[in-house]
Short mmCIF file of the C-alpha atoms (twelve columns), coordinates in Angstrom:
data_MODEL
# 
_entry.id   MODEL 
# 
loop_
_atom_site.group_PDB 
_atom_site.id 
_atom_site.type_symbol 
_atom_site.label_atom_id 
_atom_site.label_alt_id 
_atom_site.label_comp_id 
_atom_site.label_asym_id 
_atom_site.label_seq_id 
_atom_site.Cartn_x 
_atom_site.Cartn_y 
_atom_site.Cartn_z 
_atom_site.pdbx_PDB_model_num 
ATOM 1   C CA . MET A 1   -9.606  44.349 -6.813  1 
ATOM 2   C CA . ALA A 2   -10.256 45.204 -3.181  1 
ATOM 3   C CA . LYS A 3   -13.730 44.785 -1.776  1 
ATOM 4   C CA . ILE A 4   -14.780 48.157 -0.314  1 
ATOM 5   C CA . ILE A 5   -17.867 48.547 1.878   1 
ATOM 6   C CA . LEU A 6   -19.126 51.728 3.534   1 
ATOM 7   C CA . TYR A 7   -21.604 51.272 6.375   1 
ATOM 8   C CA . HIS A 8   -23.495 54.492 5.830   1 
ATOM 9   C CA . ASP A 9   -26.179 56.677 7.403   1 
ATOM 10  C CA . PRO A 10  -27.366 59.222 4.811   1 
ATOM 11  C CA . LYS A 11  -28.615 61.529 7.590   1 
ATOM 12  C CA . SER A 12  -25.084 61.883 8.983   1 
ATOM 13  C CA . SER A 13  -22.978 64.692 7.513   1 
ATOM 14  C CA . VAL A 14  -19.806 62.749 8.356   1 
ATOM 15  C CA . SER A 15  -21.117 59.691 6.544   1 
ATOM 16  C CA . ARG A 16  -22.215 61.737 3.531   1 
ATOM 17  C CA . ALA A 17  -18.766 63.359 3.356   1 
ATOM 18  C CA . ALA A 18  -17.110 59.928 3.417   1 
ATOM 19  C CA . LEU A 19  -19.309 58.708 0.578   1 
ATOM 20  C CA . VAL A 20  -18.699 61.851 -1.491  1 
ATOM 21  C CA . TYR A 21  -14.940 61.446 -1.068  1 
ATOM 22  C CA . LEU A 22  -15.026 57.782 -2.111  1 
ATOM 23  C CA . GLU A 23  -17.166 58.612 -5.149  1 
ATOM 24  C CA . GLN A 24  -14.930 61.552 -6.149  1 
ATOM 25  C CA . GLN A 25  -11.916 59.252 -5.990  1 
ATOM 26  C CA . ARG A 26  -13.850 56.761 -8.140  1 
ATOM 27  C CA . TYR A 27  -13.648 53.850 -5.769  1 
ATOM 28  C CA . GLN A 28  -16.197 51.135 -6.420  1 
ATOM 29  C CA . VAL A 29  -17.979 51.022 -3.093  1 
ATOM 30  C CA . LYS A 30  -20.789 48.863 -1.832  1 
ATOM 31  C CA . VAL A 31  -22.911 51.144 0.343   1 
ATOM 32  C CA . VAL A 32  -24.803 49.503 3.188   1 
ATOM 33  C CA . ARG A 33  -27.383 51.748 4.819   1 
ATOM 34  C CA . TYR A 34  -27.246 50.173 8.235   1 
ATOM 35  C CA . LEU A 35  -30.469 51.813 9.453   1 
ATOM 36  C CA . GLU A 36  -32.390 50.165 6.597   1 
ATOM 37  C CA . GLN A 37  -30.361 46.932 6.636   1 
ATOM 38  C CA . PRO A 38  -29.395 46.451 10.297  1 
ATOM 39  C CA . LEU A 39  -26.145 44.622 10.887  1 
ATOM 40  C CA . THR A 40  -26.240 41.230 12.535  1 
ATOM 41  C CA . VAL A 41  -24.438 40.531 15.776  1 
ATOM 42  C CA . GLY A 42  -21.953 38.405 13.819  1 
ATOM 43  C CA . LYS A 43  -21.248 41.160 11.279  1 
ATOM 44  C CA . LEU A 44  -20.872 43.779 14.031  1 
ATOM 45  C CA . SER A 45  -18.518 41.498 15.965  1 
ATOM 46  C CA . SER A 46  -16.387 41.023 12.868  1 
ATOM 47  C CA . ILE A 47  -16.266 44.780 12.246  1 
ATOM 48  C CA . VAL A 48  -15.357 45.569 15.864  1 
ATOM 49  C CA . GLN A 49  -12.562 43.001 15.676  1 
ATOM 50  C CA . ARG A 50  -11.240 44.539 12.442  1 
ATOM 51  C CA . LEU A 51  -11.415 48.031 13.927  1 
ATOM 52  C CA . ALA A 52  -9.426  46.893 16.970  1 
ATOM 53  C CA . LEU A 53  -11.441 49.303 19.114  1 
ATOM 54  C CA . PRO A 54  -13.660 48.753 22.132  1 
ATOM 55  C CA . ALA A 55  -17.294 48.522 21.006  1 
ATOM 56  C CA . VAL A 56  -18.229 51.374 23.350  1 
ATOM 57  C CA . GLN A 57  -16.349 53.768 21.037  1 
ATOM 58  C CA . LEU A 58  -18.891 53.085 18.288  1 
ATOM 59  C CA . VAL A 59  -21.877 54.240 20.326  1 
ATOM 60  C CA . ASN A 60  -23.531 57.617 19.836  1 
ATOM 61  C CA . GLN A 61  -23.719 58.823 23.431  1 
ATOM 62  C CA . GLU A 62  -26.437 61.379 22.671  1 
ATOM 63  C CA . LEU A 63  -28.849 58.636 21.621  1 
ATOM 64  C CA . LEU A 64  -28.377 56.499 24.719  1 
ATOM 65  C CA . ALA A 65  -31.112 58.440 26.513  1 
ATOM 66  C CA . LYS A 66  -33.643 57.224 23.938  1 
ATOM 67  C CA . ILE A 67  -33.073 53.654 25.056  1 
ATOM 68  C CA . LYS A 68  -32.752 54.677 28.702  1 
ATOM 69  C CA . MET A 69  -29.142 53.544 29.037  1 
ATOM 70  C CA . PRO A 70  -26.822 55.753 31.096  1 
ATOM 71  C CA . TYR A 71  -23.343 56.074 29.614  1 
ATOM 72  C CA . GLU A 72  -21.842 55.124 32.982  1 
ATOM 73  C CA . ARG A 73  -23.596 51.765 32.718  1 
ATOM 74  C CA . LEU A 74  -22.714 51.268 29.061  1 
ATOM 75  C CA . VAL A 75  -18.964 51.579 29.645  1 
ATOM 76  C CA . GLN A 76  -19.159 48.758 32.196  1 
ATOM 77  C CA . LEU A 77  -20.676 46.308 29.709  1 
ATOM 78  C CA . PRO A 78  -18.512 43.800 27.832  1 
ATOM 79  C CA . ASP A 79  -18.145 44.271 24.068  1 
ATOM 80  C CA . GLU A 80  -20.557 41.405 23.350  1 
ATOM 81  C CA . GLN A 81  -23.414 43.150 25.158  1 
ATOM 82  C CA . ILE A 82  -22.650 46.484 23.498  1 
ATOM 83  C CA . ILE A 83  -22.622 44.774 20.103  1 
ATOM 84  C CA . ASN A 84  -26.005 43.190 20.891  1 
ATOM 85  C CA . LEU A 85  -27.313 46.623 21.880  1 
ATOM 86  C CA . ILE A 86  -26.137 48.165 18.586  1 
ATOM 87  C CA . ALA A 87  -27.679 45.262 16.647  1 
ATOM 88  C CA . GLU A 88  -31.013 45.899 18.394  1 
ATOM 89  C CA . HIS A 89  -30.743 49.694 18.010  1 
ATOM 90  C CA . PRO A 90  -28.690 50.427 14.857  1 
ATOM 91  C CA . GLN A 91  -29.211 54.171 15.319  1 
ATOM 92  C CA . LEU A 92  -26.691 53.915 18.189  1 
ATOM 93  C CA . LEU A 93  -23.871 53.427 15.685  1 
ATOM 94  C CA . ALA A 94  -22.164 56.802 15.860  1 
ATOM 95  C CA . TYR A 95  -19.866 56.721 12.852  1 
ATOM 96  C CA . PRO A 96  -19.697 55.481 9.293   1 
ATOM 97  C CA . ILE A 97  -17.393 52.497 8.976   1 
ATOM 98  C CA . LEU A 98  -15.216 51.703 5.983   1 
ATOM 99  C CA . VAL A 99  -14.203 48.090 5.411   1 
ATOM 100 C CA . VAL A 100 -11.597 47.188 2.807   1 
ATOM 101 C CA . ASP A 101 -11.063 43.453 2.551   1 
ATOM 102 C CA . LYS A 102 -10.107 42.421 6.099   1 
ATOM 103 C CA . GLU A 103 -9.393  45.895 7.494   1 
ATOM 104 C CA . ALA A 104 -11.752 48.522 8.874   1 
ATOM 105 C CA . VAL A 105 -11.610 52.123 10.055  1 
ATOM 106 C CA . LEU A 106 -14.042 54.707 11.288  1 
ATOM 107 C CA . ALA A 107 -14.736 56.762 8.160   1 
ATOM 108 C CA . THR A 108 -14.616 60.035 10.053  1 
ATOM 109 C CA . SER A 109 -11.903 61.636 7.925   1 
ATOM 110 C CA . GLN A 110 -10.096 61.176 4.640   1 
ATOM 111 C CA . GLN A 111 -6.919  60.426 6.577   1 
ATOM 112 C CA . ASN A 112 -8.575  57.514 8.359   1 
ATOM 113 C CA . MET A 113 -9.934  56.115 5.110   1 
ATOM 114 C CA . LEU A 114 -6.597  56.490 3.324   1 
ATOM 115 C CA . ARG A 115 -5.009  54.178 5.885   1 
ATOM 116 C CA . ILE A 116 -6.753  51.187 4.298   1 
ATOM 117 C CA . LEU A 117 -7.852  52.263 0.812   1 
ATOM 118 C CA . PRO A 118 -5.867  50.725 -2.044  1 
ATOM 119 C CA . MET A 119 -3.449  53.021 -3.843  1 
ATOM 120 C CA . ARG A 120 -4.471  54.313 -7.232  1 
ATOM 121 C CA . VAL A 121 -2.206  53.971 -10.277 1 
ATOM 122 C CA . TYR A 122 -2.839  56.052 -13.376 1 
ATOM 123 C CA . GLU A 123 -1.180  55.942 -16.767 1 
ATOM 124 C CA . TYR A 124 -0.475  59.313 -18.342 1 
ATOM 125 C CA . SER A 125 1.291   59.684 -21.707 1 
ATOM 126 C CA . ASN A 126 2.889   56.244 -21.396 1 
ATOM 127 C CA . LYS A 127 4.213   57.071 -17.937 1 
ATOM 128 C CA . VAL A 128 2.840   55.417 -14.855 1 
ATOM 129 C CA . ILE A 129 1.988   57.849 -12.113 1 
ATOM 130 C CA . LEU A 130 1.422   56.555 -8.617  1 
ATOM 131 C CA . LEU A 131 -0.913  58.767 -6.665  1 
ATOM 132 C CA . SER A 132 -1.309  58.519 -2.941  1 
ATOM 133 C CA . TYR A 133 -5.037  57.985 -3.237  1 
# 
């Protein structure tokens, strides 16, 4: 069985929608509320690597003002420094993140999540039905 983790912010409507979808589809998901359980630099680095995205794309630009960091400066920083910044200020993480085994996506839409979620197989009247998800 695949290990499924959702890095979740319950205040975010996008994150809540991702969790509702996963629950409706009956996936067994470990939910990590990253504001209550901040991610370590190592965990964030691993996630960024799995996402194959620049770390700057994970940052909520609207919240940069709270830590007095202009966006123009942020985009010039290497990923390692941005990851350290997110680890220090987890509220900067802009999106929920879905990790399935060794893959990760931004959980901003069902389509994104379906890219890595395992397929579901159901048995109905002795016939196996393969559903997309």
